CSV table of N, CA and C in Angstrom, one decimal:
chain,number,residue,atom,x,y,z
A,827,UNK,N,13.5,27.2,6.1
A,827,UNK,CA,12.1,27.1,6.9
A,827,UNK,C,12.0,25.9,6.9
A,828,UNK,N,11.6,25.7,9.0
A,828,UNK,CA,12.1,24.1,9.6
A,828,UNK,C,10.0,23.7,9.1
A,829,UNK,N,10.6,22.0,9.3
A,829,UNK,CA,9.2,21.5,9.2
A,829,UNK,C,8.8,21.0,10.6
A,830,UNK,N,7.9,21.2,10.7
A,830,UNK,CA,6.9,20.7,11.9
A,830,UNK,C,6.4,19.9,11.8
A,831,UNK,N,6.8,18.7,12.7
A,831,UNK,CA,5.9,17.9,12.9
A,831,UNK,C,5.3,17.5,13.6
A,832,UNK,N,4.2,16.5,14.2
A,832,UNK,CA,4.0,16.0,15.2
A,832,UNK,C,3.5,14.9,15.0
A,833,UNK,N,3.8,14.3,17.0
A,833,UNK,CA,3.8,13.4,16.4
A,833,UNK,C,2.3,12.1,16.6
A,834,UNK,N,2.0,11.3,15.6
A,834,UNK,CA,0.8,11.0,15.4
A,834,UNK,C,0.8,9.4,15.4
A,835,UNK,N,-0.9,9.6,16.6
A,835,UNK,CA,-1.0,7.7,16.1
A,835,UNK,C,-2.2,7.3,15.1
A,836,UNK,N,-1.5,6.4,13.6
A,836,UNK,CA,-2.3,6.0,13.4
A,836,UNK,C,-2.7,5.0,13.9
A,837,UNK,N,-4.5,4.6,13.4
A,837,UNK,CA,-5.2,3.8,14.6
A,837,UNK,C,-6.7,2.8,13.4
A,838,UNK,N,-7.2,2.0,14.3
A,838,UNK,CA,-8.2,2.0,13.0
A,838,UNK,C,-9.6,1.9,14.6
A,839,UNK,N,-10.8,2.4,14.5
A,839,UNK,CA,-12.0,1.6,14.8
A,839,UNK,C,-12.2,0.6,14.7
A,840,UNK,N,-13.1,0.0,15.9
A,840,UNK,CA,-14.0,-0.7,15.4
A,840,UNK,C,-14.7,-0.8,13.5
A,841,UNK,N,-14.9,-2.5,13.0
A,841,UNK,CA,-14.9,-1.8,11.4
A,841,UNK,C,-13.8,-3.1,10.8
A,842,UNK,N,-14.3,-3.3,9.1
A,842,UNK,CA,-13.3,-4.0,9.3
A,842,UNK,C,-11.8,-3.7,8.5
A,843,UNK,N,-10.9,-4.6,9.0
A,843,UNK,CA,-9.2,-3.8,8.7
A,843,UNK,C,-9.1,-2.9,7.2
A,844,UNK,N,-9.3,-3.1,6.5
A,844,UNK,CA,-8.9,-2.5,5.0
A,844,UNK,C,-9.3,-1.0,5.1
A,845,UNK,N,-10.9,-1.4,6.1
A,845,UNK,CA,-11.7,-0.5,5.7
A,845,UNK,C,-11.1,1.4,5.4
A,846,UNK,N,-11.3,2.2,4.7
A,846,UNK,CA,-10.3,3.3,4.8
A,846,UNK,C,-11.6,4.9,5.9
A,847,UNK,N,-12.7,4.2,6.2
A,847,UNK,CA,-13.9,4.6,7.1
A,847,UNK,C,-13.4,5.0,8.6
A,848,UNK,N,-12.5,3.1,8.8
A,848,UNK,CA,-12.2,3.4,10.1
A,848,UNK,C,-11.0,3.9,10.8
A,849,UNK,N,-10.1,3.9,9.8
A,849,UNK,CA,-9.0,4.9,9.7
A,849,UNK,C,-9.0,6.0,10.4
A,850,UNK,N,-8.3,6.4,11.4
A,850,UNK,CA,-7.9,7.3,12.1
A,850,UNK,C,-6.6,8.1,12.5
A,851,UNK,N,-7.0,9.4,12.8
A,851,UNK,CA,-5.0,9.8,12.3
A,851,UNK,C,-5.0,10.6,13.5
A,852,UNK,N,-4.6,10.6,15.0
A,852,UNK,CA,-4.8,11.2,16.7
A,852,UNK,C,-3.1,11.7,17.0
A,853,UNK,N,-3.5,13.0,17.6
A,853,UNK,CA,-2.1,13.4,17.7
A,853,UNK,C,-1.6,12.7,18.9
A,854,UNK,N,-0.1,12.3,19.6
A,854,UNK,CA,0.1,11.4,20.5
A,854,UNK,C,-0.8,12.1,21.5
A,855,UNK,N,-0.1,13.8,21.8
A,855,UNK,CA,-0.2,14.1,23.1
A,855,UNK,C,-1.6,14.2,23.8
A,856,UNK,N,-2.9,14.3,22.2
A,856,UNK,CA,-4.5,13.4,23.0
A,856,UNK,C,-4.9,12.6,22.9
A,857,UNK,N,-4.2,11.1,22.5
A,857,UNK,CA,-4.4,10.1,22.2
A,857,UNK,C,-5.2,9.1,22.7
A,858,UNK,N,-4.5,9.2,24.0
A,858,UNK,CA,-4.9,7.8,26.0
A,858,UNK,C,-6.6,8.7,26.4
A,859,UNK,N,-6.6,10.2,25.8
A,859,UNK,CA,-7.6,10.3,26.3
A,859,UNK,C,-9.0,10.1,25.1
A,860,UNK,N,-8.6,10.4,23.6
A,860,UNK,CA,-9.6,10.1,23.2
A,860,UNK,C,-9.4,8.7,22.4
A,861,UNK,N,-8.7,7.5,22.9
A,861,UNK,CA,-8.9,6.1,23.4
A,861,UNK,C,-10.0,6.3,24.4
A,862,UNK,N,-9.8,6.6,25.6
A,862,UNK,CA,-10.9,6.1,26.5
A,862,UNK,C,-12.1,6.9,26.3
A,863,UNK,N,-12.4,7.7,25.8
A,863,UNK,CA,-12.9,8.2,25.1
A,863,UNK,C,-14.1,6.8,24.2
A,864,UNK,N,-13.3,6.9,23.3
A,864,UNK,CA,-14.0,6.4,21.8
A,864,UNK,C,-14.8,4.9,23.4
A,865,UNK,N,-13.6,4.1,24.0
A,865,UNK,CA,-13.7,2.7,24.3
A,865,UNK,C,-14.6,2.8,25.1
A,866,UNK,N,-14.6,4.1,26.1
A,866,UNK,CA,-15.8,3.8,27.1
A,866,UNK,C,-17.1,4.1,27.0
A,867,UNK,N,-16.6,5.4,26.2
A,867,UNK,CA,-18.3,6.3,26.5
A,867,UNK,C,-19.1,6.0,24.7
A,868,UNK,N,-18.5,5.4,23.9
A,868,UNK,CA,-18.6,5.2,22.8
A,868,UNK,C,-18.4,3.6,22.4
A,869,UNK,N,-18.1,2.7,23.8
A,869,UNK,CA,-18.0,1.6,23.4
A,869,UNK,C,-17.1,0.9,21.6
A,870,UNK,N,-16.6,1.5,21.4
A,870,UNK,CA,-15.2,1.6,19.8
A,870,UNK,C,-14.3,0.9,20.4
A,871,UNK,N,-13.6,-0.1,19.6
A,871,UNK,CA,-12.3,-0.4,19.5
A,871,UNK,C,-11.7,0.3,19.3
A,872,UNK,N,-10.6,0.5,19.8
A,872,UNK,CA,-9.0,1.0,18.9
A,872,UNK,C,-8.4,0.2,18.9
A,873,UNK,N,-8.1,0.2,18.2
A,873,UNK,CA,-6.5,-0.8,17.1
A,873,UNK,C,-5.0,-0.1,17.0
A,874,UNK,N,-4.3,0.2,17.7
A,874,UNK,CA,-3.1,1.1,17.3
A,874,UNK,C,-2.8,0.4,15.9
A,875,UNK,N,-2.3,0.9,15.1
A,875,UNK,CA,-1.5,0.1,14.3
A,875,UNK,C,0.4,0.7,14.1
A,876,UNK,N,0.2,2.0,14.6
A,876,UNK,CA,1.3,2.8,14.5
A,876,UNK,C,1.9,4.2,14.5
A,877,UNK,N,3.2,4.7,15.5
A,877,UNK,CA,3.0,6.2,16.4
A,877,UNK,C,4.8,6.4,14.7
A,878,UNK,N,3.8,7.4,14.2
A,878,UNK,CA,5.4,8.4,14.1
A,878,UNK,C,5.2,10.1,14.1
A,879,UNK,N,4.8,10.1,12.8
A,879,UNK,CA,5.0,11.8,12.7
A,879,UNK,C,3.7,12.0,11.4
A,880,UNK,N,3.4,13.4,11.8
A,880,UNK,CA,2.4,14.0,10.4
A,880,UNK,C,3.6,15.2,9.9
A,881,UNK,N,3.7,15.2,8.9
A,881,UNK,CA,4.8,16.6,8.3
A,881,UNK,C,3.3,16.9,7.5
A,882,UNK,N,3.7,18.8,7.1
A,882,UNK,CA,2.4,19.3,6.9
A,882,UNK,C,3.4,19.3,5.3
A,883,UNK,N,3.0,19.4,3.6
A,883,UNK,CA,3.1,19.7,2.2
A,883,UNK,C,3.2,20.4,2.2
A,884,UNK,N,4.9,21.4,2.2
A,884,UNK,CA,5.6,22.8,2.0
A,884,UNK,C,5.8,22.8,0.6
A,885,UNK,N,4.9,22.8,-0.3
A,885,UNK,CA,5.6,22.3,-1.5
A,885,UNK,C,6.2,23.7,-1.8
A,886,UNK,N,7.4,23.6,-2.6
A,886,UNK,CA,8.3,24.6,-2.7
A,886,UNK,C,9.3,25.2,-1.6
A,887,UNK,N,9.8,24.7,-0.4
A,887,UNK,CA,10.0,24.4,0.9
A,887,UNK,C,11.1,23.1,1.7
A,888,UNK,N,9.8,22.0,0.8
A,888,UNK,CA,10.7,21.0,1.6
A,888,UNK,C,10.9,19.8,0.2
A,889,UNK,N,12.1,19.0,0.3
A,889,UNK,CA,12.4,18.1,0.6
A,889,UNK,C,12.3,16.6,0.8
A,890,UNK,N,10.9,16.2,1.2
A,890,UNK,CA,10.9,15.5,2.0
A,890,UNK,C,12.7,13.8,1.8
A,891,UNK,N,13.0,13.6,1.1
A,891,UNK,CA,13.8,12.5,0.8
A,891,UNK,C,13.0,11.1,1.5
A,892,UNK,N,11.8,11.8,1.6
A,892,UNK,CA,11.3,10.1,1.3
A,892,UNK,C,10.5,9.7,0.0
A,893,UNK,N,10.3,8.3,-0.6
A,893,UNK,CA,10.3,7.5,-1.6
A,893,UNK,C,8.7,8.2,-1.1
A,894,UNK,N,7.6,8.0,-2.7
A,894,UNK,CA,6.4,8.8,-2.9
A,894,UNK,C,4.9,7.3,-1.7
A,895,UNK,N,5.3,6.4,-1.8
A,895,UNK,CA,5.0,4.4,-1.9
A,895,UNK,C,4.8,4.8,-0.2
A,896,UNK,N,5.9,5.7,0.5
A,896,UNK,CA,5.9,5.7,1.8
A,896,UNK,C,5.3,6.7,2.4
A,897,UNK,N,4.9,7.4,2.1
A,897,UNK,CA,3.9,8.9,2.3
A,897,UNK,C,3.0,8.6,2.6
A,898,UNK,N,1.9,8.4,3.0
A,898,UNK,CA,0.4,8.6,3.3
A,898,UNK,C,-0.6,9.7,3.5
A,899,UNK,N,-1.1,10.0,2.3
A,899,UNK,CA,-1.5,11.6,2.3
A,899,UNK,C,-2.7,11.9,3.5
A,900,UNK,N,-2.4,12.9,4.7
A,900,UNK,CA,-4.0,13.1,5.4
A,900,UNK,C,-3.5,14.6,5.3
A,901,UNK,N,-4.8,15.1,5.7
A,901,UNK,CA,-5.8,16.1,5.6
A,901,UNK,C,-5.7,16.9,7.0
A,902,UNK,N,-4.8,18.0,7.9
A,902,UNK,CA,-5.2,18.3,9.2
A,902,UNK,C,-6.3,20.2,8.9
A,903,UNK,N,-7.0,19.6,9.3
A,903,UNK,CA,-8.5,20.7,9.9
A,903,UNK,C,-8.2,21.8,10.7
A,904,UNK,N,-8.1,22.6,10.9
A,904,UNK,CA,-8.2,23.7,11.7
A,904,UNK,C,-9.0,24.1,11.7
A,905,UNK,N,-9.6,24.1,12.9
A,905,UNK,CA,-11.7,24.8,13.5
A,905,UNK,C,-11.8,25.3,14.5
A,906,UNK,N,-12.3,26.5,15.1
A,906,UNK,CA,-12.9,27.3,16.0
A,906,UNK,C,-14.4,27.1,16.4
A,907,UNK,N,-14.7,26.5,17.6
A,907,UNK,CA,-15.7,25.9,18.5
A,907,UNK,C,-16.5,27.1,18.8
A,908,UNK,N,-17.5,27.2,18.9
A,908,UNK,CA,-17.9,28.6,20.8
A,908,UNK,C,-18.0,27.4,21.5
A,909,UNK,N,-17.6,28.6,22.5
A,909,UNK,CA,-17.6,27.8,23.8
A,909,UNK,C,-18.5,28.3,24.5
A,910,UNK,N,-19.1,27.9,26.0
A,910,UNK,CA,-20.1,29.1,26.9
A,910,UNK,C,-19.8,30.3,27.3
A,911,UNK,N,-18.6,30.4,27.0
A,911,UNK,CA,-18.0,31.4,27.7
A,911,UNK,C,-17.5,32.6,27.2
A,912,UNK,N,-17.7,32.3,26.1
A,912,UNK,CA,-17.7,33.2,25.5
A,912,UNK,C,-16.5,33.9,24.5
A,913,UNK,N,-15.5,32.4,24.6
A,913,UNK,CA,-13.5,32.5,23.6
A,913,UNK,C,-13.8,30.9,22.5
A,914,UNK,N,-13.5,31.4,21.1
A,914,UNK,CA,-13.7,29.6,20.6
A,914,UNK,C,-13.0,29.2,21.0
A,915,UNK,N,-13.1,28.2,21.1
A,915,UNK,CA,-12.1,27.1,20.9
A,915,UNK,C,-11.6,26.2,20.1
A,916,UNK,N,-9.8,26.5,19.8
A,916,UNK,CA,-9.7,25.9,19.1
A,916,UNK,C,-10.1,24.7,18.8
A,917,UNK,N,-10.0,24.1,17.8
A,917,UNK,CA,-9.5,22.5,16.9
A,917,UNK,C,-8.8,22.5,16.0
A,918,UNK,N,-7.9,20.9,15.9
A,918,UNK,CA,-7.7,20.3,15.1
A,918,UNK,C,-8.4,18.8,15.0
A,919,UNK,N,-8.0,18.8,13.7
A,919,UNK,CA,-8.5,16.9,13.5
A,919,UNK,C,-7.6,16.5,12.4
A,920,UNK,N,-7.7,15.2,12.2
A,920,UNK,CA,-6.3,15.1,11.2
A,920,UNK,C,-7.4,13.9,10.4
A,921,UNK,N,-6.7,13.9,8.6
A,921,UNK,CA,-8.0,13.0,8.6
A,921,UNK,C,-7.1,11.9,6.9
A,922,UNK,N,-7.2,10.8,6.6
A,922,UNK,CA,-6.5,10.4,6.0
A,922,UNK,C,-7.2,11.0,4.3
A,923,UNK,N,-6.5,12.1,3.3
A,923,UNK,CA,-7.0,12.5,2.7
A,923,UNK,C,-8.1,12.2,1.8
A,924,UNK,N,-8.4,10.8,1.7
A,924,UNK,CA,-9.1,10.3,-0.1
A,924,UNK,C,-10.0,10.1,1.4
A,925,UNK,N,-10.8,10.6,2.3
A,925,UNK,CA,-12.0,10.6,2.5
A,925,UNK,C,-12.2,11.6,3.8
A,926,UNK,N,-10.9,12.5,3.0
A,926,UNK,CA,-11.3,14.0,4.5
A,926,UNK,C,-13.2,15.4,3.4
A,927,UNK,N,-13.0,15.1,2.6
A,927,UNK,CA,-14.6,15.3,2.8
A,927,UNK,C,-15.5,15.0,3.3
A,928,UNK,N,-15.7,13.7,3.5
A,928,UNK,CA,-17.2,13.0,3.5
A,928,UNK,C,-17.3,13.4,5.7
A,929,UNK,N,-16.3,13.4,6.4
A,929,UNK,CA,-14.8,13.3,7.4
A,929,UNK,C,-14.9,14.2,7.2
A,930,UNK,N,-15.2,16.6,7.8
A,930,UNK,CA,-15.0,17.1,7.2
A,930,UNK,C,-17.0,17.4,7.8
A,931,UNK,N,-17.2,17.0,6.4
A,931,UNK,CA,-19.2,16.9,6.7
A,931,UNK,C,-19.8,16.3,7.8
A,932,UNK,N,-19.3,15.0,7.8
A,932,UNK,CA,-19.9,14.8,9.7
A,932,UNK,C,-19.0,14.9,10.4
A,933,UNK,N,-18.2,15.5,10.6
A,933,UNK,CA,-17.6,16.2,12.2
A,933,UNK,C,-18.3,17.5,12.1
A,934,UNK,N,-18.5,18.6,11.6
A,934,UNK,CA,-19.6,19.7,10.7
A,934,UNK,C,-21.0,19.6,11.3
A,935,UNK,N,-21.7,18.3,11.0
A,935,UNK,CA,-23.2,18.6,10.9
A,935,UNK,C,-23.5,17.9,13.3
A,936,UNK,N,-22.0,17.5,14.0
A,936,UNK,CA,-21.9,17.3,15.1
A,936,UNK,C,-22.2,19.3,16.1
A,937,UNK,N,-22.2,19.8,14.8
A,937,UNK,CA,-22.1,21.2,15.8
A,937,UNK,C,-23.2,22.5,14.9
A,938,UNK,N,-24.0,21.3,14.3
A,938,UNK,CA,-25.3,22.2,14.0
A,938,UNK,C,-26.5,23.2,14.5
A,939,UNK,N,-25.8,23.0,15.8
A,939,UNK,CA,-26.2,23.8,17.4
A,939,UNK,C,-25.7,25.6,17.0
A,940,UNK,N,-24.6,25.0,16.6
A,940,UNK,CA,-24.5,25.8,16.9
A,940,UNK,C,-22.6,26.0,16.0
A,941,UNK,N,-23.5,26.7,14.6
A,941,UNK,CA,-21.7,26.2,14.1
A,941,UNK,C,-20.3,26.1,13.7
A,942,UNK,N,-20.0,25.9,13.6
A,942,UNK,CA,-18.1,26.1,13.6
A,942,UNK,C,-16.9,26.5,12.9
A,943,UNK,N,-17.1,27.6,12.7
A,943,UNK,CA,-16.1,28.3,11.6
A,943,UNK,C,-14.7,27.2,11.4
A,944,UNK,N,-14.6,27.0,9.8
A,944,UNK,CA,-13.6,26.3,9.6
A,944,UNK,C,-11.7,27.5,8.9
A,945,UNK,N,-10.9,27.2,9.8
A,945,UNK,CA,-9.9,28.1,10.4
A,945,UNK,C,-9.1,27.8,8.9
A,946,UNK,N,-9.0,27.1,8.4
A,946,UNK,CA,-8.2,25.6,6.9
A,946,UNK,C,-8.2,24.5,7.0
A,947,UNK,N,-7.5,23.9,5.9
A,947,UNK,CA,-7.1,22.2,6.0
A,947,UNK,C,-5.9,23.1,5.0
A,948,UNK,N,-4.9,21.6,6.1
A,948,UNK,CA,-3.1,21.9,5.3
A,948,UNK,C,-2.8,20.3,5.0
A,949,UNK,N,-3.2,20.1,3.7
A,949,UNK,CA,-2.3,18.8,3.3
A,949,UNK,C,-0.9,18.5,3.9
A,950,UNK,N,-0.5,17.0,4.7
A,950,UNK,CA,0.3,16.7,4.8
A,950,UNK,C,0.6,15.4,4.4
A,951,UNK,N,1.6,14.6,5.4
A,951,UNK,CA,2.0,13.6,5.5
A,951,UNK,C,1.8,12.7,7.2
A,952,UNK,N,1.5,11.4,7.5
A,952,UNK,CA,1.8,10.8,7.9
A,952,UNK,C,2.9,9.7,7.7
A,953,UNK,N,4.5,9.8,7.6
A,953,UNK,CA,5.3,9.0,7.6
A,953,UNK,C,5.7,7.8,8.1
A,954,UNK,N,5.5,6.4,7.9
A,954,UNK,CA,5.7,5.3,8.5
A,954,UNK,C,7.1,5.5,9.3
A,955,UNK,N,7.0,4.9,10.6
A,955,UNK,CA,7.7,5.1,11.6
A,955,UNK,C,9.2,4.5,10.8
A,956,UNK,N,9.6,3.2,9.9
A,956,UNK,CA,10.6,2.9,9.4
A,956,UNK,C,10.4,3.6,8.7
A,957,UNK,N,9.6,4.2,7.8
A,957,UNK,CA,10.8,5.5,6.3
A,957,UNK,C,11.1,7.0,7.5
A,958,UNK,N,11.1,7.0,8.2
A,958,UNK,CA,11.5,8.0,8.6
A,958,UNK,C,13.5,7.3,9.8
A,959,UNK,N,13.1,6.4,9.8
A,959,UNK,CA,14.4,5.7,10.0
A,959,UNK,C,15.2,4.8,9.2
A,960,UNK,N,14.6,5.3,8.2
A,960,UNK,CA,15.9,5.2,7.4
A,960,UNK,C,16.3,5.5,6.5
A,961,UNK,N,14.8,7.2,6.9
A,961,UNK,CA,16.2,8.2,6.4
A,961,UNK,C,17.0,9.4,6.9
A,962,UNK,N,16.9,8.4,8.5
A,962,UNK,CA,17.9,9.2,9.1
A,962,UNK,C,19.5,8.9,9.1
A,963,UNK,N,19.4,7.0,8.7
A,963,UNK,CA,20.3,6.9,9.0
A,963,UNK,C,21.2,6.7,7.0
A,964,UNK,N,20.4,7.1,5.8
A,964,UNK,CA,21.0,7.1,5.1
A,964,UNK,C,21.6,8.9,5.8
A,965,UNK,N,21.4,10.0,6.6
A,965,UNK,CA,21.5,11.6,6.5
A,965,UNK,C,22.9,10.9,7.3
A,966,UNK,N,22.6,10.2,7.6
A,966,UNK,CA,23.9,10.2,8.9
A,966,UNK,C,25.2,9.2,7.7
A,967,UNK,N,24.7,8.8,7.0
A,967,UNK,CA,25.8,8.3,5.9
A,967,UNK,C,26.0,9.6,4.8
A,968,UNK,N,25.7,10.4,4.9
A,968,UNK,CA,25.8,11.5,3.4
A,968,UNK,C,26.2,12.0,3.6
């Protein structure tokens, strides 16, 4: 089974630099639009920390080859929200594992009038770019 990787931006919204509540993981494909909305519509400052990949944790099928301290636990939440056209809109959001319960609650509170349907949560990891590079180099010499 192959491990799918999602290109991901780890960034922070304005707030204390070390505060986990300001940490965001945004898929690279959506990042520039998300950043534009955060900065222009919501007046928030976005600071990019790193661009790398998110990989799902697939116990028993994936041996990452990374040290535990290199992996940052991130949960992928899949949902569907109602649309005015009668077809549900799929959504995916990524949260630091330690703030996932509060983040999910905050997200769902935005849709109280027309509730979202939670499809599932997938544990995974943001793999810092330096760790990815070290693993590729080690694989070449193996």
